[in-house]
Coordinates of C-alpha atoms in Angstrom, one line a residue:
L183 CA -32.6 219.2 37.8
T184 CA -33.7 222.8 38.5
F185 CA -33.5 225.6 35.9
N186 CA -30.5 227.2 37.8
M187 CA -28.6 223.9 37.8
Y188 CA -29.1 223.6 34.0
V189 CA -27.8 227.2 33.6
L190 CA -24.8 226.3 35.8
L191 CA -24.1 223.1 33.9
Y192 CA -24.3 224.9 30.5
T193 CA -22.0 227.7 31.8
I194 CA -19.4 225.1 32.9
L195 CA -19.6 223.3 29.5
A196 CA -19.3 226.5 27.6
G197 CA -16.4 227.5 29.7
L198 CA -14.6 224.2 29.0
A199 CA -15.4 224.6 25.3
I200 CA -13.7 228.1 25.1
L201 CA -10.9 227.2 27.4
P202 CA -8.6 225.9 24.6
L203 CA -9.2 229.2 22.7
F204 CA -8.4 231.2 25.8
L205 CA -5.2 229.3 26.4
Y206 CA -4.2 229.6 22.7
L207 CA -4.8 233.4 22.8
R208 CA -2.7 233.6 25.9
N209 CA 0.0 231.3 24.5
P210 CA -0.1 230.4 20.7
Y211 CA 2.4 227.6 21.5
F212 CA 0.2 226.0 24.2
T213 CA -0.2 222.6 22.4
Q214 CA 3.5 222.2 21.6
D215 CA 4.4 223.3 25.1
L216 CA 2.0 220.8 26.6
R217 CA 3.3 217.9 24.4
Y218 CA 6.9 218.9 25.3
T219 CA 6.0 219.0 29.0
V220 CA 4.5 215.5 29.0
T221 CA 7.5 214.1 27.1
C222 CA 10.0 215.7 29.5
I223 CA 8.1 214.4 32.6
L224 CA 8.0 210.9 31.2
L225 CA 11.7 211.1 30.2
G226 CA 12.7 212.5 33.5
L227 CA 10.9 209.7 35.4
R228 CA 12.7 207.1 33.3
I229 CA 16.1 208.7 33.8
N230 CA 15.6 209.0 37.5
R231 CA 14.6 205.3 37.6
I232 CA 17.7 204.4 35.7
K233 CA 19.9 206.5 38.0
R234 CA 18.6 204.7 41.0
S235 CA 18.9 201.2 39.5
K236 CA 21.4 198.8 41.0
P237 CA 23.6 197.8 39.2
F238 CA 23.4 200.9 37.1
Y239 CA 21.7 200.8 33.7
S240 CA 24.0 201.7 30.9
M241 CA 23.5 202.3 27.2
L242 CA 25.0 198.8 26.7
D243 CA 22.2 197.4 28.9
C244 CA 19.7 199.4 26.9
F245 CA 21.1 197.9 23.7
L246 CA 20.9 194.3 25.2
D247 CA 17.3 194.9 26.1
K248 CA 16.6 195.9 22.5
V249 CA 18.3 192.7 21.3
K250 CA 15.9 190.7 23.5
K251 CA 12.9 192.8 22.5
H252 CA 13.4 192.6 18.7
P253 CA 16.4 190.5 17.8
N254 CA 15.6 190.2 14.1
K255 CA 14.9 193.9 13.5
Q256 CA 17.3 195.7 11.3
F257 CA 19.7 197.8 13.3
I258 CA 22.4 198.9 10.8
V259 CA 22.1 199.2 7.0
F260 CA 25.4 199.9 5.4
E261 CA 26.1 199.9 1.7
K262 CA 25.1 196.4 0.5
S263 CA 25.0 194.9 4.0
S264 CA 22.4 194.8 6.7
Y265 CA 22.7 193.8 10.4
T266 CA 20.0 192.9 12.9
Y267 CA 20.2 193.7 16.6
R268 CA 21.1 190.1 17.2
D269 CA 23.8 190.2 14.5
V270 CA 25.4 193.3 16.0
D271 CA 25.3 191.7 19.5
K272 CA 27.0 188.5 18.3
Q273 CA 29.7 190.4 16.4
S274 CA 30.5 192.6 19.4
N275 CA 30.8 189.4 21.5
K276 CA 33.3 188.0 19.1
L277 CA 35.3 191.3 19.0
A278 CA 35.3 191.5 22.8
R279 CA 36.8 188.1 23.1
A280 CA 39.3 188.8 20.4
L281 CA 40.4 192.0 22.0
S282 CA 40.7 190.4 25.4
Q283 CA 42.7 187.5 24.1
H284 CA 44.9 189.0 21.4
A285 CA 45.2 192.6 22.6
S286 CA 45.0 192.1 26.3
V287 CA 42.2 194.6 26.6
K288 CA 40.7 194.7 30.1
E289 CA 38.4 196.7 32.3
G290 CA 39.6 200.2 32.9
D291 CA 41.6 200.5 29.7
T292 CA 41.2 203.4 27.3
V293 CA 41.1 202.2 23.7
A294 CA 41.3 204.7 20.8
L295 CA 39.3 204.1 17.7
F296 CA 40.9 205.5 14.6
M297 CA 38.6 204.7 11.7
G298 CA 35.8 206.0 9.5
N299 CA 32.1 205.3 9.5
E300 CA 31.4 201.5 9.1
P301 CA 29.6 198.8 11.1
M302 CA 32.9 197.7 12.6
Y303 CA 33.0 201.0 14.5
V304 CA 29.7 200.1 16.3
F305 CA 30.9 196.5 16.9
I306 CA 34.1 197.6 18.6
W307 CA 32.4 200.2 20.8
L308 CA 29.9 197.7 22.1
A309 CA 32.7 195.2 22.6
L310 CA 34.7 197.7 24.6
A311 CA 31.6 198.5 26.7
K312 CA 31.2 194.8 27.4
L313 CA 34.8 194.7 28.7
G314 CA 34.3 197.8 30.8
C315 CA 36.7 200.0 28.7
R316 CA 36.6 203.6 27.8
A317 CA 36.6 204.5 24.1
A318 CA 38.5 207.5 22.7
L319 CA 36.9 208.5 19.4
L320 CA 39.6 209.9 17.2
N321 CA 39.1 212.2 14.2
Y322 CA 40.5 210.1 11.3
N323 CA 41.5 213.4 9.5
I324 CA 44.1 214.4 12.1
R325 CA 47.8 213.7 11.6
S326 CA 51.2 213.8 13.4
K327 CA 51.2 216.4 16.2
S328 CA 47.4 216.6 16.7
L329 CA 47.2 212.8 16.6
L330 CA 49.9 212.3 19.2
H331 CA 48.3 215.0 21.4
C332 CA 45.0 213.1 21.4
F333 CA 46.7 209.9 22.5
T334 CA 48.5 211.7 25.3
C335 CA 45.6 213.7 26.7
C336 CA 43.2 210.7 27.3
G337 CA 45.8 208.2 28.5
T338 CA 45.3 205.7 25.7
N339 CA 46.4 202.1 26.3
V340 CA 45.5 200.6 23.0
L341 CA 45.0 201.9 19.5
L342 CA 42.6 200.2 17.0
A343 CA 43.1 201.6 13.5
A344 CA 41.5 200.9 10.1
S345 CA 43.7 199.3 7.5
E346 CA 43.6 202.3 5.3
L347 CA 45.1 204.4 8.1
R348 CA 48.0 202.2 8.7
G349 CA 50.5 204.6 7.1
V350 CA 49.3 207.5 9.3
V351 CA 49.8 205.4 12.4
E352 CA 53.3 204.3 11.3
E353 CA 54.3 208.0 11.0
V354 CA 53.9 208.4 14.8
L355 CA 54.8 204.9 15.8
P356 CA 58.1 205.7 17.6
T357 CA 56.3 208.0 20.0
L358 CA 53.4 205.6 20.5
R359 CA 55.9 202.9 21.4
E360 CA 57.6 205.3 23.9
Q361 CA 54.2 205.8 25.5
S362 CA 53.6 202.0 25.6
V363 CA 50.6 202.2 23.4
R364 CA 49.7 198.8 21.9
V365 CA 48.8 199.3 18.2
F366 CA 46.5 197.0 16.2
V367 CA 45.4 197.3 12.6
L368 CA 42.0 195.8 11.8
G369 CA 40.9 193.6 9.0
E370 CA 44.2 192.4 7.6
E371 CA 45.6 188.9 7.6
E372 CA 48.7 188.3 9.8
E373 CA 51.2 187.4 7.2
K374 CA 50.7 190.3 4.8
F375 CA 52.5 193.0 6.9
V376 CA 55.4 192.9 9.2
T377 CA 56.1 196.2 11.0
E378 CA 57.6 196.1 14.4
G379 CA 55.2 197.6 16.9
V380 CA 52.2 197.2 14.7
N381 CA 50.0 194.1 15.3
T382 CA 47.1 192.9 13.3
L383 CA 43.7 191.9 14.5
S384 CA 42.6 189.9 11.5
S385 CA 39.1 189.1 10.4
S386 CA 39.8 185.3 10.8
R387 CA 40.8 185.8 14.5
I388 CA 37.7 187.8 15.2
Q389 CA 35.4 185.2 13.5
Q390 CA 37.0 182.3 15.3
A391 CA 36.0 183.8 18.7
S392 CA 32.8 182.7 20.4
D393 CA 29.7 184.9 19.9
Q394 CA 28.1 183.9 23.3
P395 CA 27.3 186.6 25.8
L396 CA 30.1 187.9 28.1
D397 CA 30.0 187.8 31.9
P398 CA 28.7 191.2 33.2
Q399 CA 31.4 190.9 36.0
L400 CA 33.9 192.0 33.3
R401 CA 32.5 195.5 33.7
S402 CA 31.6 195.3 37.4
K403 CA 33.6 198.4 38.4
V404 CA 32.0 200.7 35.9
T405 CA 29.6 203.2 37.5
L406 CA 27.2 205.9 36.3
K407 CA 29.9 208.5 36.9
S408 CA 32.7 206.6 35.1
P409 CA 33.9 208.0 31.8
A410 CA 32.3 206.1 28.9
L411 CA 33.8 208.1 26.0
Y412 CA 36.4 210.7 25.2
I413 CA 35.1 212.9 22.4
F414 CA 37.4 215.5 21.0
T415 CA 36.5 219.1 20.3
S416 CA 36.8 220.1 16.7
G417 CA 40.0 222.0 17.2
T418 CA 38.8 225.3 15.6
T419 CA 40.7 227.3 18.2
G420 CA 43.8 225.1 18.7
L421 CA 44.6 221.5 19.5
P422 CA 41.6 219.2 20.1
K423 CA 40.6 218.7 23.8
A424 CA 39.2 215.4 25.0
A425 CA 35.7 216.1 26.5
V426 CA 34.8 213.5 29.2
I427 CA 31.5 211.9 28.5
T428 CA 30.3 209.9 31.5
H429 CA 27.8 207.0 31.3
E430 CA 25.3 209.3 32.9
R431 CA 25.9 212.1 30.3
L432 CA 25.8 209.5 27.5
Y433 CA 22.4 208.3 28.5
M434 CA 20.9 211.8 29.0
A435 CA 22.3 213.1 25.7
S436 CA 21.0 210.1 23.8
S437 CA 17.5 211.1 24.8
M438 CA 17.5 213.9 22.3
Q439 CA 15.8 211.7 19.7
A440 CA 13.0 210.9 22.2
I441 CA 12.5 214.6 23.0
S442 CA 12.4 215.4 19.3
G443 CA 9.6 212.8 18.7
V444 CA 11.7 210.1 17.1
A445 CA 9.9 206.7 17.4
S446 CA 11.1 203.0 17.3
D447 CA 9.7 202.6 13.8
D448 CA 11.7 205.5 12.3
V449 CA 14.7 205.0 10.0
F450 CA 17.5 207.3 11.0
Y451 CA 20.2 208.4 8.5
I452 CA 23.7 208.9 9.9
Y453 CA 26.4 210.3 7.6
L454 CA 28.0 212.5 10.2
P455 CA 31.3 211.1 11.5
L456 CA 30.9 208.7 14.4
Y457 CA 33.9 210.4 16.2
H458 CA 31.6 213.4 16.8
V459 CA 29.0 213.8 19.5
S460 CA 26.2 214.4 16.9
G461 CA 26.8 211.2 15.0
F462 CA 27.8 209.0 17.8
V463 CA 25.7 210.1 20.8
I464 CA 22.6 211.8 19.4
G465 CA 22.6 209.6 16.3
L466 CA 23.8 206.1 17.1
N467 CA 23.1 206.0 20.8
G468 CA 19.8 207.8 20.3
A469 CA 18.8 205.1 17.9
I470 CA 19.7 202.4 20.4
E471 CA 17.6 204.2 23.1
R472 CA 14.7 204.4 20.6
G473 CA 15.3 200.9 19.2
N474 CA 15.1 202.1 15.6
T475 CA 17.0 201.4 12.4
V476 CA 20.1 203.3 11.3
V477 CA 21.2 203.8 7.7
L478 CA 25.0 204.4 8.1
R479 CA 27.0 206.1 5.4
R480 CA 30.8 206.6 5.2
K481 CA 30.6 210.4 4.7
F482 CA 28.2 213.1 3.5
S483 CA 27.4 213.3 -0.2
A484 CA 25.0 216.0 -1.5
D485 CA 24.7 214.1 -4.8
N486 CA 23.6 210.8 -3.1
F487 CA 21.7 212.2 -0.1
W488 CA 18.1 212.1 -1.3
D489 CA 18.7 208.9 -3.3
D490 CA 19.8 207.2 -0.1
C491 CA 16.7 208.6 1.7
R492 CA 14.4 207.2 -1.0
K493 CA 16.2 203.9 -1.3
H494 CA 16.1 203.1 2.4
K495 CA 12.8 204.9 3.2
V496 CA 14.6 207.2 5.7
T497 CA 12.2 209.1 7.9
V498 CA 14.7 211.1 10.1
I499 CA 17.8 212.9 9.0
Q500 CA 20.5 214.6 11.0
Y501 CA 22.4 217.8 10.0
I502 CA 25.1 220.1 11.3
G503 CA 26.9 223.2 10.3
E504 CA 26.7 223.9 6.5
I505 CA 25.1 220.6 5.5
M506 CA 21.6 222.0 4.7
R507 CA 23.0 224.8 2.6
Y508 CA 25.0 222.2 0.6
L509 CA 21.7 220.4 -0.1
C510 CA 20.0 223.6 -1.1
N511 CA 22.9 224.5 -3.5
S512 CA 22.7 221.1 -5.2
P513 CA 21.0 221.1 -8.7
K514 CA 17.2 221.0 -8.5
K515 CA 15.4 217.8 -9.5
D516 CA 11.8 217.0 -10.2
N517 CA 11.7 214.4 -7.4
D518 CA 13.1 216.8 -4.7
R519 CA 9.9 216.3 -2.6
H520 CA 9.6 212.6 -3.3
H521 CA 10.8 211.0 0.0
K522 CA 9.6 209.9 3.4
V523 CA 11.7 212.2 5.6
R524 CA 9.4 213.8 8.2
L525 CA 12.0 215.2 10.7
A526 CA 15.4 216.9 10.5
L527 CA 17.4 217.0 13.8
G528 CA 20.6 219.0 14.3
N529 CA 22.2 222.4 14.9
G530 CA 23.8 225.3 13.0
L531 CA 21.0 225.9 10.5
R532 CA 20.8 229.5 9.3
A533 CA 17.4 231.1 9.0
D534 CA 17.6 231.8 5.3
T535 CA 18.8 228.2 4.5
W536 CA 16.0 226.9 6.8
S537 CA 13.3 228.6 4.8
E538 CA 14.8 227.6 1.5
F539 CA 15.2 224.0 2.6
L540 CA 11.5 223.7 3.6
Q541 CA 10.3 225.4 0.4
R542 CA 12.3 223.1 -1.8
F543 CA 12.2 219.7 0.0
G544 CA 8.7 219.8 1.5
D545 CA 7.0 219.7 4.8
I546 CA 9.8 218.4 7.0
R547 CA 9.7 219.3 10.7
V548 CA 13.1 220.9 11.6
C549 CA 14.2 220.4 15.2
E550 CA 17.1 222.8 15.8
C551 CA 19.1 222.1 19.0
Y552 CA 21.9 223.8 20.9
G553 CA 24.6 222.3 23.1
A554 CA 28.3 221.8 23.4
T555 CA 30.1 218.4 23.6
E556 CA 31.4 219.2 27.1
G557 CA 28.6 221.6 28.1
N558 CA 26.1 221.1 30.9
V559 CA 23.1 222.9 29.4
G560 CA 21.3 222.7 26.0
F561 CA 18.2 224.0 24.2
I562 CA 15.8 222.5 21.7
N563 CA 13.5 224.3 19.4
Y564 CA 10.5 222.0 19.7
I565 CA 8.2 224.6 18.2
G566 CA 10.0 224.8 14.9
K567 CA 10.3 228.6 14.7
V568 CA 12.7 229.4 11.9
G569 CA 16.0 230.8 13.1
A570 CA 15.7 229.9 16.8
I571 CA 18.0 227.3 18.4
G572 CA 15.6 226.6 21.3
K573 CA 12.8 227.8 23.5
E574 CA 12.7 228.3 27.2
H575 CA 10.5 226.0 29.2
F576 CA 9.6 226.1 32.9
L577 CA 10.7 222.5 33.5
H578 CA 14.0 223.1 31.8
K579 CA 14.6 226.3 33.8
A580 CA 13.7 224.4 37.0
S581 CA 16.3 221.7 36.2
F582 CA 19.1 223.8 34.9
S583 CA 20.1 227.2 36.3
Y584 CA 21.4 229.3 33.4
A585 CA 21.6 233.0 32.5
L586 CA 22.8 235.4 29.9
I587 CA 25.3 237.9 31.3
Q588 CA 26.9 241.1 30.0
Y589 CA 30.2 240.4 28.2
D590 CA 33.0 242.9 27.2
T591 CA 34.3 241.6 23.9
E592 CA 37.2 244.1 24.0
R593 CA 38.5 242.9 27.4
E594 CA 37.2 239.4 26.7
E595 CA 35.7 239.1 30.1
P596 CA 32.2 239.4 31.8
V597 CA 31.1 242.8 32.9
K598 CA 30.9 243.1 36.7
D599 CA 28.8 245.3 39.0
S600 CA 30.1 247.4 41.9
R601 CA 30.0 244.3 44.1
G602 CA 32.1 242.2 41.7
F603 CA 29.2 240.1 40.4
C604 CA 28.0 239.4 36.9
I605 CA 25.1 241.3 35.4
K606 CA 22.2 239.6 33.7
V607 CA 21.1 241.1 30.3
P608 CA 17.4 242.1 29.8
K609 CA 15.2 240.0 27.5
G610 CA 15.9 240.8 23.9
E611 CA 19.6 241.7 24.5
T612 CA 22.7 239.6 23.7
G613 CA 24.7 238.0 26.5
L614 CA 27.1 235.2 27.3
L615 CA 25.4 232.0 28.2
V616 CA 26.6 230.5 31.6
A617 CA 25.1 227.5 33.4
K618 CA 25.4 226.6 37.0
I619 CA 27.5 223.5 37.7
T620 CA 25.5 221.2 40.0
A621 CA 25.1 217.5 40.7
Q622 CA 22.2 217.5 38.2
A623 CA 24.1 219.5 35.6
P624 CA 27.7 218.5 36.1
F625 CA 30.7 219.6 34.0
S626 CA 33.2 216.8 33.7
G627 CA 35.8 218.9 31.9
Y628 CA 38.6 217.7 29.7
A629 CA 40.7 214.6 30.2
H630 CA 44.1 215.2 31.8
N631 CA 43.8 219.0 31.2
Q632 CA 43.0 220.8 34.4
Q633 CA 44.1 224.2 33.0
Q634 CA 41.6 224.1 30.1
T635 CA 38.9 222.6 32.4
D636 CA 39.4 225.5 34.8
R637 CA 39.2 228.1 32.0
K638 CA 35.7 227.0 31.3
K639 CA 34.6 227.7 34.8
L640 CA 33.4 231.0 36.2
R641 CA 33.4 231.5 40.0
D642 CA 31.5 234.0 42.1
V643 CA 29.1 234.8 39.3
F644 CA 26.0 235.9 41.2
V645 CA 26.9 235.1 44.8
K646 CA 30.1 234.3 46.6
G647 CA 31.1 230.6 46.0
D648 CA 28.9 229.7 43.1
L649 CA 30.4 228.0 40.1
Y650 CA 29.2 228.2 36.4
F651 CA 30.1 226.7 33.1
N652 CA 31.2 229.3 30.5
S653 CA 29.7 228.3 27.2
G654 CA 31.7 230.8 25.2
D655 CA 28.6 231.5 23.2
L656 CA 26.6 234.8 22.8
L657 CA 22.9 234.2 22.8
R658 CA 19.7 236.2 22.8
I659 CA 16.3 235.3 24.3
D660 CA 13.3 237.2 23.0
H661 CA 10.1 238.0 24.9
E662 CA 8.4 234.8 23.8
G663 CA 11.3 232.7 25.2
F664 CA 12.9 231.8 21.9
V665 CA 16.6 231.4 22.0
Y666 CA 18.9 232.7 19.2
F667 CA 22.6 232.0 18.6
M668 CA 24.4 235.3 17.9
D669 CA 28.2 234.4 17.9
R670 CA 31.1 232.8 19.6
I671 CA 33.0 235.1 21.9
G672 CA 36.2 234.3 20.1
D673 CA 34.6 235.1 16.7
T674 CA 32.9 238.3 17.7
F675 CA 35.4 241.1 17.4
R676 CA 35.5 244.8 18.2
W677 CA 36.2 247.6 15.7
K678 CA 35.7 251.4 16.0
G679 CA 34.4 250.8 19.5
E680 CA 31.6 248.5 18.3
N681 CA 31.0 244.8 18.5
V682 CA 30.8 243.0 15.1
A683 CA 29.0 239.6 15.0
T684 CA 30.6 237.4 12.3
T685 CA 27.4 235.4 11.8
E686 CA 25.4 238.5 11.0
V687 CA 28.0 239.8 8.5
T688 CA 28.2 236.3 6.9
E689 CA 24.4 236.1 6.4
H690 CA 24.5 239.4 4.6
L691 CA 27.4 238.5 2.4
I692 CA 25.9 235.3 1.1
M693 CA 22.9 237.3 -0.1
V694 CA 25.2 238.8 -2.8
E695 CA 24.5 237.0 -6.1
C696 CA 28.1 236.0 -6.9
I697 CA 28.9 234.7 -3.4
E698 CA 28.2 231.1 -2.5
E699 CA 30.0 230.8 0.9
A700 CA 31.5 233.3 3.3
N701 CA 33.7 233.1 6.4
V702 CA 34.0 236.3 8.4
Y703 CA 36.7 237.1 11.0
G704 CA 38.7 239.9 12.5
V705 CA 42.4 240.7 11.7
K706 CA 44.8 242.9 13.6
V707 CA 46.1 246.1 12.0
P708 CA 49.2 247.8 13.4
G709 CA 48.4 251.1 15.1
H710 CA 44.7 250.2 15.6
D711 CA 42.8 248.9 18.6
G712 CA 40.6 245.9 18.1
R713 CA 40.3 244.0 14.8
V714 CA 39.1 245.0 11.3
G715 CA 36.6 242.9 9.4
M716 CA 37.8 240.5 6.7
A717 CA 35.9 237.8 4.8
A718 CA 37.1 234.7 2.9
I719 CA 34.6 233.9 0.2
K720 CA 33.9 231.2 -2.3
L721 CA 32.3 232.3 -5.6
K722 CA 29.4 230.5 -7.3
D723 CA 30.4 228.4 -10.3
D724 CA 31.1 230.4 -13.5
M725 CA 30.8 233.7 -11.7
E726 CA 33.3 236.4 -11.1
F727 CA 33.6 238.7 -8.0
D728 CA 31.1 241.5 -8.5
S729 CA 32.8 244.3 -6.4
K730 CA 30.1 246.8 -7.2
A731 CA 27.2 244.6 -6.1
T732 CA 29.1 243.5 -3.0
L733 CA 29.8 247.2 -2.1
E734 CA 26.2 248.2 -2.7
H735 CA 24.9 245.3 -0.5
V736 CA 27.2 245.9 2.5
N737 CA 26.6 249.6 2.3
T738 CA 22.8 249.2 2.5
S739 CA 22.7 246.3 5.0
L740 CA 25.6 246.8 7.4
P741 CA 26.9 249.7 9.5
S742 CA 30.3 251.1 8.5
Y743 CA 32.2 249.4 11.3
A744 CA 30.8 246.0 10.3
R745 CA 31.6 246.1 6.6
P746 CA 34.5 243.8 5.7
R747 CA 37.5 246.0 4.7
F748 CA 39.3 243.0 3.1
I749 CA 37.9 240.2 1.0
R750 CA 39.9 237.1 0.2
I751 CA 38.6 234.9 -2.7
Q752 CA 39.3 231.1 -2.2
N753 CA 38.4 228.1 -4.3
S754 CA 37.0 226.4 -1.2
L755 CA 36.6 227.4 2.5
A756 CA 38.3 225.2 5.1
V757 CA 35.9 223.4 7.5
T758 CA 36.4 220.9 10.2
G759 CA 35.3 217.3 9.9
T760 CA 31.9 218.4 11.3
F761 CA 31.5 221.2 8.8
K762 CA 32.4 224.1 11.1
Q763 CA 34.3 227.0 9.5
M764 CA 37.9 227.5 10.6
K765 CA 38.9 231.0 11.3
V766 CA 42.1 230.9 13.4
K767 CA 44.6 230.3 10.5
L768 CA 42.9 232.8 8.3
A769 CA 43.1 235.5 11.0
E770 CA 46.8 234.7 11.6
E771 CA 47.5 235.1 7.8
G772 CA 45.8 238.5 7.9
F773 CA 45.7 240.7 4.8
N774 CA 49.3 240.4 3.6
P775 CA 49.2 239.5 -0.2
S776 CA 52.7 238.0 0.0
V777 CA 51.6 235.2 2.3
M778 CA 48.8 233.9 0.1
Q779 CA 48.1 232.9 -3.4
D780 CA 44.4 234.0 -3.2
R781 CA 43.1 237.2 -4.8
L782 CA 42.6 239.9 -2.2
Y783 CA 40.4 243.0 -2.3
Y784 CA 40.5 246.1 -0.2
L785 CA 37.5 248.4 0.5
E786 CA 38.6 251.9 -0.5
D787 CA 36.1 254.4 0.8
S788 CA 35.9 256.4 -2.5
K789 CA 36.4 253.5 -5.0
G790 CA 34.8 250.4 -3.4
Y791 CA 36.5 247.0 -3.4
I792 CA 39.7 247.2 -5.4
P793 CA 42.6 244.7 -5.9
M794 CA 45.0 244.7 -2.9
T795 CA 48.7 245.3 -3.6
Q796 CA 51.8 244.8 -1.5
E797 CA 52.3 248.6 -1.6
M798 CA 48.8 249.1 -0.1
Y799 CA 49.6 246.6 2.6
H800 CA 52.7 248.5 3.6
S801 CA 50.9 251.8 3.6
I802 CA 48.1 250.4 5.9
S803 CA 50.7 248.8 8.2
D804 CA 52.8 252.1 8.3
G805 CA 49.7 254.2 9.1
K806 CA 49.8 256.1 5.8
I807 CA 46.4 254.7 4.9
H808 CA 43.9 255.1 7.7
L809 CA 41.1 252.6 8.2

């Protein structure tokens, strides 16, 4: 080699050596971006292969493949019981035959599951999938009107209820019989109960059935686009709506574990209700897709959470809503960091709780996600930046056409330009998330509810004839591409000509020493436009409301229009079954002391927070006291 060739060779090698440094300086998240890119490409290739397969490849087929691959591997650990993949397959075969023979369940039926977290829930769902049925996953906390509404809106043929919910079912039985719904209670012997219209599917009948595989022809009419599930919205803004989850959507959503880095040797902890998309789709179906082990618990318990994790060597936990804060508020222990949990996957984690959780419980990678049960777009914070719900990525943007648009919270509608089209917000500003409805990003809507389905659609957004999904969420994307949740459009309210984000006010209130929880919302005041701020709060144990400290904090941290004018002290704050705060009823009750037993305080400009009286309420309502 000549001297010049040596110089050229060393120059190339030196360039290759400093290339990673150059890329890092250009993009400090280069390594994570690259890993995410490779994961998405591999996942995309697999999903496309599945979409093209004939007959189509369902989550049931995925489960059956895992049974063949590792039949003796633990699939479900529940209380003192354990079930392998083979065990679960055989139990679901028995149930499928029992349901077919004794409940006349057949392909195309919609069967409602009304029960809590237990292995039987999983057995039944797999049995229904083997029979080609749709499953409607009912919230076991709902009653009477809401319960009947759920049956009606998804066209239920059969109801399967847990024995402990028998009384709830019997309350609505006359209406169910009018709708020709066949009702079965599980786990009871035939002779113990005799109620006309309520049948029993006893354990003995189930166990007498054959555990041999079922004929795939029983589900021959099911396609990729067929509904697999009906999962109900939480009902924070009214009666629950049945979101249609197709087999295609089910498979795609179950890949969240794969994207987050969950492996087949992980142990996944599910305590969230299986009637919810987080517990059932991301948790259970994600575990099937990965082929890992699930530790299933009936419900969340802050006291037993870490003991469960240690006992079962849990490596991946799931969270939603206020769960992480409940864990942070639990009494500190010497063994808080003694566990094998390496990853936390979920959504709704506030930045302050995020930092506190990591500081207390150790080096756990938090993977915050964003998405709606019925939505057609989502984000994932694969970097782990505290406070962000996701990060933009070129592959994601190429696959899903979305935008943040200007939104008028007073008129409750998008802002339009002179041509009648929506206006995108610049980077760093808050806007309403909308996502284009396409074949690749479909919106299946709500079962038997065209009106609510249409309300979630926006037409002629950027060009004539286009169609977008309205997420109802206000987000912000910074200059690095990190996505932040700001508020729900129904939760954000307008006061004194300014927008008030309830999440921001809540985050400031819980920084006051005496306040453990806060739920911020807007209430109407006669003679005033918009809504004035009000907060329901729960005090920390053995602490009284410190009106002076609260006043000082809101005065220094919030603008005058965002400071809560009314504070309502409650023993506990109402949340949904998935730990989302409920605001609608609180807003309807307003600030009238006569309609509540709770203590109420009013922000008097010169005196601070003072006890609210009925006389003050009338003075505000009559306009004698100006807000």
